[in-house]
Amino acid sequence: MNPATVGLDLAKNVFHVHVADASGRTLDSKRLTRHELMPYFESLPSCLIGIEACATAHNWARQLQGLGHDVRLIPPGYVKPFVRRGAKNDATDAAAICEAVTRPNMRFVPIKSREDQAFLMLHRARGLLVRQRTMAACAFRAHLAEYGVIVPQGRHRVDALVAKLDELREDLPEDACFALDALVGQLHALNRQIDRIDIRLAEIHKTNSICRLLATIPGIGPITATAFAATIPDPSAFRSGREFAAWLGLTPRQNSSGGKHRLGGITKQGDRYLRHLLVLGARTVVRYPKARSRVDGPWIEALLERRRPMVVAVAVANKLARTIWAMLSTGEVFRSAQP
């Protein structure tokens, strides 16, 4: 057997491989257990292996690269068009991956190292804790609203309400106070855990040259800089800043035909967390004239005359994404647009 490409469909304990030669003819298609997977690839000569970018994909990709194979991770959405209609199973998934990895215009996900994955795990854990804190804060506000204590939205207002809880106890039933104390304890614990992760990210930001480089961009702080440094270890995976912005889902969705160009909202593809951080930073740039002038003041002000601030923020986020790719590729420091 002289394989050229292999499609590997991952799972927890049962895997499926589809092997094809250079002409695309199927050479092998078989089911493997976890213990059989690595010995199987050790017996194969070096070839191109396609894997869907899913859970454990980076770990398997690193192990297969150690055997001398060329491994490519494909976003699952880009594999779906190659799955044979009406026959969704592990074998057809592996065959679709094998075919998709050979497409010349296919986009791939950069393979992360163990250190980059650990770095990114801090952000994932922080995001989960922030969501849990938001849920606890909303529950705290909602429960007090049932007793006529109304405060506007915002975490700082909830913190002020927590400080006044002792004054409110006199008008609340005992069981309500017990439930509210549990939520307050949860809020305090989540705040401590988030602060610990923020301190760790700040320490990494100080010692990481890429993070310090990206932090020179207006609207990019330590959290955003460390997130991009962890997620994009190799900018050469993208051919241009435009492709990088498209990968983040910051380009318009097209529905064009017959020479008529129809552009809709942004695609919202790619990493939602990175896109969220970029848009938050772009909103800061749009809001403050000093930061606006450093990016491209006249362009932003002209957009604000025609579009809503949030739409302008998304356009600025697209511009920031291209700037990030250029700086990661060249290593140059951000140059302000103002004279």
PDB file of N, CA, C and O in Angstrom, residues 249-296:
ATOM      1  N   GLY A 249     -14.677  35.860  11.004  1.00  0.00           N
ATOM      2  CA  GLY A 249     -16.095  36.126  10.773  1.00  0.00           C
ATOM      3  C   GLY A 249     -16.436  37.593  10.737  1.00  0.00           C
ATOM      4  O   GLY A 249     -17.588  37.966  10.992  1.00  0.00           O
ATOM      5  N   LEU A 250     -15.470  38.457  10.400  1.00  0.00           N
ATOM      6  CA  LEU A 250     -15.692  39.900  10.413  1.00  0.00           C
ATOM      7  C   LEU A 250     -15.901  40.482   9.024  1.00  0.00           C
ATOM      8  O   LEU A 250     -15.852  41.703   8.851  1.00  0.00           O
ATOM      9  N   THR A 251     -16.104  39.638   8.027  1.00  0.00           N
ATOM     10  CA  THR A 251     -16.357  40.110   6.663  1.00  0.00           C
ATOM     11  C   THR A 251     -17.821  39.889   6.314  1.00  0.00           C
ATOM     12  O   THR A 251     -18.476  38.984   6.849  1.00  0.00           O
ATOM     13  N   PRO A 252     -18.397  40.691   5.387  1.00  0.00           N
ATOM     14  CA  PRO A 252     -19.818  40.562   5.058  1.00  0.00           C
ATOM     15  C   PRO A 252     -20.152  39.219   4.408  1.00  0.00           C
ATOM     16  O   PRO A 252     -19.362  38.663   3.640  1.00  0.00           O
ATOM     17  N   ARG A 253     -21.323  38.726   4.710  1.00  0.00           N
ATOM     18  CA  ARG A 253     -21.831  37.518   4.061  1.00  0.00           C
ATOM     19  C   ARG A 253     -22.353  37.900   2.672  1.00  0.00           C
ATOM     20  O   ARG A 253     -23.114  38.852   2.520  1.00  0.00           O
ATOM     21  N   GLN A 254     -21.934  37.141   1.656  1.00  0.00           N
ATOM     22  CA  GLN A 254     -22.322  37.450   0.282  1.00  0.00           C
ATOM     23  C   GLN A 254     -23.453  36.554  -0.200  1.00  0.00           C
ATOM     24  O   GLN A 254     -23.506  35.373   0.133  1.00  0.00           O
ATOM     25  N   ASN A 255     -24.333  37.156  -0.993  1.00  0.00           N
ATOM     26  CA  ASN A 255     -25.384  36.405  -1.688  1.00  0.00           C
ATOM     27  C   ASN A 255     -25.523  37.026  -3.076  1.00  0.00           C
ATOM     28  O   ASN A 255     -26.563  37.568  -3.443  1.00  0.00           O
ATOM     29  N   SER A 256     -24.416  36.955  -3.845  1.00  0.00           N
ATOM     30  CA  SER A 256     -24.323  37.633  -5.137  1.00  0.00           C
ATOM     31  C   SER A 256     -24.551  36.654  -6.280  1.00  0.00           C
ATOM     32  O   SER A 256     -24.173  35.485  -6.199  1.00  0.00           O
ATOM     33  N   SER A 257     -25.161  37.165  -7.331  1.00  0.00           N
ATOM     34  CA  SER A 257     -25.414  36.338  -8.513  1.00  0.00           C
ATOM     35  C   SER A 257     -25.720  37.246  -9.699  1.00  0.00           C
ATOM     36  O   SER A 257     -26.267  38.350  -9.524  1.00  0.00           O
ATOM     37  N   GLY A 258     -25.381  36.795 -10.892  1.00  0.00           N
ATOM     38  CA  GLY A 258     -25.709  37.538 -12.100  1.00  0.00           C
ATOM     39  C   GLY A 258     -25.061  38.904 -12.172  1.00  0.00           C
ATOM     40  O   GLY A 258     -25.630  39.828 -12.767  1.00  0.00           O
ATOM     41  N   GLY A 259     -23.889  39.051 -11.583  1.00  0.00           N
ATOM     42  CA  GLY A 259     -23.214  40.333 -11.598  1.00  0.00           C
ATOM     43  C   GLY A 259     -23.723  41.336 -10.587  1.00  0.00           C
ATOM     44  O   GLY A 259     -23.218  42.454 -10.520  1.00  0.00           O
ATOM     45  N   LYS A 260     -24.725  40.955  -9.809  1.00  0.00           N
ATOM     46  CA  LYS A 260     -25.264  41.845  -8.782  1.00  0.00           C
ATOM     47  C   LYS A 260     -24.668  41.447  -7.432  1.00  0.00           C
ATOM     48  O   LYS A 260     -24.778  40.304  -7.008  1.00  0.00           O
ATOM     49  N   HIS A 261     -24.054  42.403  -6.775  1.00  0.00           N
ATOM     50  CA  HIS A 261     -23.382  42.147  -5.510  1.00  0.00           C
ATOM     51  C   HIS A 261     -24.311  42.495  -4.351  1.00  0.00           C
ATOM     52  O   HIS A 261     -24.761  43.628  -4.226  1.00  0.00           O
ATOM     53  N   ARG A 262     -24.586  41.496  -3.542  1.00  0.00           N
ATOM     54  CA  ARG A 262     -25.449  41.683  -2.365  1.00  0.00           C
ATOM     55  C   ARG A 262     -24.642  41.284  -1.133  1.00  0.00           C
ATOM     56  O   ARG A 262     -24.243  40.125  -0.989  1.00  0.00           O
ATOM     57  N   LEU A 263     -24.409  42.243  -0.260  1.00  0.00           N
ATOM     58  CA  LEU A 263     -23.653  42.005   0.955  1.00  0.00           C
ATOM     59  C   LEU A 263     -24.570  42.150   2.163  1.00  0.00           C
ATOM     60  O   LEU A 263     -25.334  43.113   2.257  1.00  0.00           O
ATOM     61  N   GLY A 264     -24.482  41.192   3.060  1.00  0.00           N
ATOM     62  CA  GLY A 264     -25.302  41.235   4.268  1.00  0.00           C
ATOM     63  C   GLY A 264     -24.468  41.529   5.501  1.00  0.00           C
ATOM     64  O   GLY A 264     -23.443  42.213   5.436  1.00  0.00           O
ATOM     65  N   GLY A 265     -24.891  41.009   6.631  1.00  0.00           N
ATOM     66  CA  GLY A 265     -24.142  41.179   7.870  1.00  0.00           C
ATOM     67  C   GLY A 265     -22.900  40.314   7.872  1.00  0.00           C
ATOM     68  O   GLY A 265     -22.666  39.521   6.951  1.00  0.00           O
ATOM     69  N   ILE A 266     -22.087  40.438   8.910  1.00  0.00           N
ATOM     70  CA  ILE A 266     -20.870  39.647   8.989  1.00  0.00           C
ATOM     71  C   ILE A 266     -21.213  38.167   9.139  1.00  0.00           C
ATOM     72  O   ILE A 266     -22.278  37.810   9.653  1.00  0.00           O
ATOM     73  N   THR A 267     -20.292  37.310   8.731  1.00  0.00           N
ATOM     74  CA  THR A 267     -20.565  35.872   8.714  1.00  0.00           C
ATOM     75  C   THR A 267     -20.592  35.263  10.112  1.00  0.00           C
ATOM     76  O   THR A 267     -21.219  34.229  10.322  1.00  0.00           O
ATOM     77  N   LYS A 268     -19.857  35.865  11.066  1.00  0.00           N
ATOM     78  CA  LYS A 268     -19.748  35.348  12.441  1.00  0.00           C
ATOM     79  C   LYS A 268     -19.182  33.931  12.466  1.00  0.00           C
ATOM     80  O   LYS A 268     -19.516  33.123  13.345  1.00  0.00           O
ATOM     81  N   GLN A 269     -18.320  33.628  11.516  1.00  0.00           N
ATOM     82  CA  GLN A 269     -17.626  32.342  11.529  1.00  0.00           C
ATOM     83  C   GLN A 269     -16.377  32.450  12.397  1.00  0.00           C
ATOM     84  O   GLN A 269     -16.028  33.510  12.887  1.00  0.00           O
ATOM     85  N   GLY A 270     -15.682  31.336  12.564  1.00  0.00           N
ATOM     86  CA  GLY A 270     -14.417  31.366  13.284  1.00  0.00           C
ATOM     87  C   GLY A 270     -14.589  31.430  14.792  1.00  0.00           C
ATOM     88  O   GLY A 270     -15.611  31.027  15.344  1.00  0.00           O
ATOM     89  N   ASP A 271     -13.574  31.956  15.446  1.00  0.00           N
ATOM     90  CA  ASP A 271     -13.510  31.965  16.903  1.00  0.00           C
ATOM     91  C   ASP A 271     -14.376  33.095  17.470  1.00  0.00           C
ATOM     92  O   ASP A 271     -14.052  34.274  17.315  1.00  0.00           O
ATOM     93  N   ARG A 272     -15.451  32.741  18.144  1.00  0.00           N
ATOM     94  CA  ARG A 272     -16.379  33.731  18.696  1.00  0.00           C
ATOM     95  C   ARG A 272     -15.717  34.574  19.788  1.00  0.00           C
ATOM     96  O   ARG A 272     -15.975  35.772  19.906  1.00  0.00           O
ATOM     97  N   TYR A 273     -14.864  33.939  20.574  1.00  0.00           N
ATOM     98  CA  TYR A 273     -14.215  34.650  21.691  1.00  0.00           C
ATOM     99  C   TYR A 273     -13.293  35.749  21.175  1.00  0.00           C
ATOM    100  O   TYR A 273     -13.328  36.885  21.668  1.00  0.00           O
ATOM    101  N   LEU A 274     -12.469  35.430  20.170  1.00  0.00           N
ATOM    102  CA  LEU A 274     -11.577  36.443  19.608  1.00  0.00           C
ATOM    103  C   LEU A 274     -12.367  37.579  18.965  1.00  0.00           C
ATOM    104  O   LEU A 274     -12.015  38.758  19.106  1.00  0.00           O
ATOM    105  N   ARG A 275     -13.435  37.223  18.261  1.00  0.00           N
ATOM    106  CA  ARG A 275     -14.257  38.250  17.609  1.00  0.00           C
ATOM    107  C   ARG A 275     -14.906  39.151  18.665  1.00  0.00           C
ATOM    108  O   ARG A 275     -14.977  40.375  18.499  1.00  0.00           O
ATOM    109  N   HIS A 276     -15.360  38.557  19.745  1.00  0.00           N
ATOM    110  CA  HIS A 276     -15.965  39.329  20.839  1.00  0.00           C
ATOM    111  C   HIS A 276     -14.965  40.326  21.426  1.00  0.00           C
ATOM    112  O   HIS A 276     -15.292  41.509  21.633  1.00  0.00           O
ATOM    113  N   LEU A 277     -13.739  39.869  21.677  1.00  0.00           N
ATOM    114  CA  LEU A 277     -12.723  40.757  22.238  1.00  0.00           C
ATOM    115  C   LEU A 277     -12.370  41.883  21.271  1.00  0.00           C
ATOM    116  O   LEU A 277     -12.192  43.038  21.687  1.00  0.00           O
ATOM    117  N   LEU A 278     -12.274  41.565  19.985  1.00  0.00           N
ATOM    118  CA  LEU A 278     -11.935  42.591  18.995  1.00  0.00           C
ATOM    119  C   LEU A 278     -13.024  43.649  18.896  1.00  0.00           C
ATOM    120  O   LEU A 278     -12.728  44.849  18.807  1.00  0.00           O
ATOM    121  N   VAL A 279     -14.269  43.225  18.897  1.00  0.00           N
ATOM    122  CA  VAL A 279     -15.371  44.189  18.785  1.00  0.00           C
ATOM    123  C   VAL A 279     -15.429  45.075  20.023  1.00  0.00           C
ATOM    124  O   VAL A 279     -15.678  46.283  19.922  1.00  0.00           O
ATOM    125  N   LEU A 280     -15.175  44.506  21.209  1.00  0.00           N
ATOM    126  CA  LEU A 280     -15.147  45.324  22.424  1.00  0.00           C
ATOM    127  C   LEU A 280     -14.040  46.378  22.337  1.00  0.00           C
ATOM    128  O   LEU A 280     -14.239  47.550  22.691  1.00  0.00           O
ATOM    129  N   GLY A 281     -12.860  45.962  21.858  1.00  0.00           N
ATOM    130  CA  GLY A 281     -11.779  46.923  21.699  1.00  0.00           C
ATOM    131  C   GLY A 281     -12.091  47.977  20.656  1.00  0.00           C
ATOM    132  O   GLY A 281     -11.759  49.162  20.825  1.00  0.00           O
ATOM    133  N   ALA A 282     -12.755  47.548  19.569  1.00  0.00           N
ATOM    134  CA  ALA A 282     -13.114  48.506  18.515  1.00  0.00           C
ATOM    135  C   ALA A 282     -14.143  49.516  19.008  1.00  0.00           C
ATOM    136  O   ALA A 282     -14.115  50.688  18.609  1.00  0.00           O
ATOM    137  N   ARG A 283     -15.051  49.097  19.886  1.00  0.00           N
ATOM    138  CA  ARG A 283     -16.033  50.040  20.447  1.00  0.00           C
ATOM    139  C   ARG A 283     -15.335  51.127  21.263  1.00  0.00           C
ATOM    140  O   ARG A 283     -15.740  52.294  21.251  1.00  0.00           O
ATOM    141  N   THR A 284     -14.261  50.749  21.961  1.00  0.00           N
ATOM    142  CA  THR A 284     -13.480  51.734  22.707  1.00  0.00           C
ATOM    143  C   THR A 284     -12.812  52.722  21.753  1.00  0.00           C
ATOM    144  O   THR A 284     -12.782  53.936  22.014  1.00  0.00           O
ATOM    145  N   VAL A 285     -12.291  52.217  20.638  1.00  0.00           N
ATOM    146  CA  VAL A 285     -11.643  53.084  19.654  1.00  0.00           C
ATOM    147  C   VAL A 285     -12.655  54.069  19.075  1.00  0.00           C
ATOM    148  O   VAL A 285     -12.369  55.265  18.925  1.00  0.00           O
ATOM    149  N   VAL A 286     -13.849  53.581  18.756  1.00  0.00           N
ATOM    150  CA  VAL A 286     -14.876  54.449  18.159  1.00  0.00           C
ATOM    151  C   VAL A 286     -15.352  55.490  19.163  1.00  0.00           C
ATOM    152  O   VAL A 286     -15.653  56.640  18.801  1.00  0.00           O
ATOM    153  N   ARG A 287     -15.375  55.156  20.424  1.00  0.00           N
ATOM    154  CA  ARG A 287     -15.941  56.047  21.438  1.00  0.00           C
ATOM    155  C   ARG A 287     -15.025  57.225  21.755  1.00  0.00           C
ATOM    156  O   ARG A 287     -15.510  58.338  21.984  1.00  0.00           O
ATOM    157  N   TYR A 288     -13.712  56.993  21.780  1.00  0.00           N
ATOM    158  CA  TYR A 288     -12.791  58.030  22.233  1.00  0.00           C
ATOM    159  C   TYR A 288     -12.027  58.641  21.064  1.00  0.00           C
ATOM    160  O   TYR A 288     -11.355  57.925  20.305  1.00  0.00           O
ATOM    161  N   PRO A 289     -12.102  59.967  20.896  1.00  0.00           N
ATOM    162  CA  PRO A 289     -11.450  60.620  19.750  1.00  0.00           C
ATOM    163  C   PRO A 289      -9.947  60.387  19.680  1.00  0.00           C
ATOM    164  O   PRO A 289      -9.391  60.250  18.592  1.00  0.00           O
ATOM    165  N   LYS A 290      -9.255  60.324  20.831  1.00  0.00           N
ATOM    166  CA  LYS A 290      -7.805  60.134  20.808  1.00  0.00           C
ATOM    167  C   LYS A 290      -7.438  58.781  20.219  1.00  0.00           C
ATOM    168  O   LYS A 290      -6.550  58.683  19.356  1.00  0.00           O
ATOM    169  N   ALA A 291      -8.125  57.724  20.674  1.00  0.00           N
ATOM    170  CA  ALA A 291      -7.870  56.393  20.118  1.00  0.00           C
ATOM    171  C   ALA A 291      -8.312  56.325  18.662  1.00  0.00           C
ATOM    172  O   ALA A 291      -7.676  55.679  17.829  1.00  0.00           O
ATOM    173  N   ARG A 292      -9.406  57.027  18.351  1.00  0.00           N
ATOM    174  CA  ARG A 292      -9.913  57.061  16.976  1.00  0.00           C
ATOM    175  C   ARG A 292      -8.884  57.658  16.025  1.00  0.00           C
ATOM    176  O   ARG A 292      -8.655  57.150  14.923  1.00  0.00           O
ATOM    177  N   SER A 293      -8.219  58.715  16.456  1.00  0.00           N
ATOM    178  CA  SER A 293      -7.242  59.372  15.589  1.00  0.00           C
ATOM    179  C   SER A 293      -6.005  58.515  15.368  1.00  0.00           C
ATOM    180  O   SER A 293      -5.357  58.613  14.332  1.00  0.00           O
ATOM    181  N   ARG A 294      -5.677  57.650  16.326  1.00  0.00           N
ATOM    182  CA  ARG A 294      -4.502  56.787  16.172  1.00  0.00           C
ATOM    183  C   ARG A 294      -4.741  55.691  15.148  1.00  0.00           C
ATOM    184  O   ARG A 294      -3.811  55.222  14.498  1.00  0.00           O
ATOM    185  N   VAL A 295      -5.985  55.235  15.003  1.00  0.00           N
ATOM    186  CA  VAL A 295      -6.294  54.181  14.030  1.00  0.00           C
ATOM    187  C   VAL A 295      -6.494  54.791  12.645  1.00  0.00           C
ATOM    188  O   VAL A 295      -5.728  54.518  11.711  1.00  0.00           O
ATOM    189  N   ASP A 296      -7.530  55.575  12.481  1.00  0.00           N
ATOM    190  CA  ASP A 296      -7.785  56.296  11.222  1.00  0.00           C
ATOM    191  C   ASP A 296      -8.971  57.220  11.469  1.00  0.00           C
ATOM    192  O   ASP A 296     -10.116  56.902  11.114  1.00  0.00           O
TER     193      ASP A 296
END
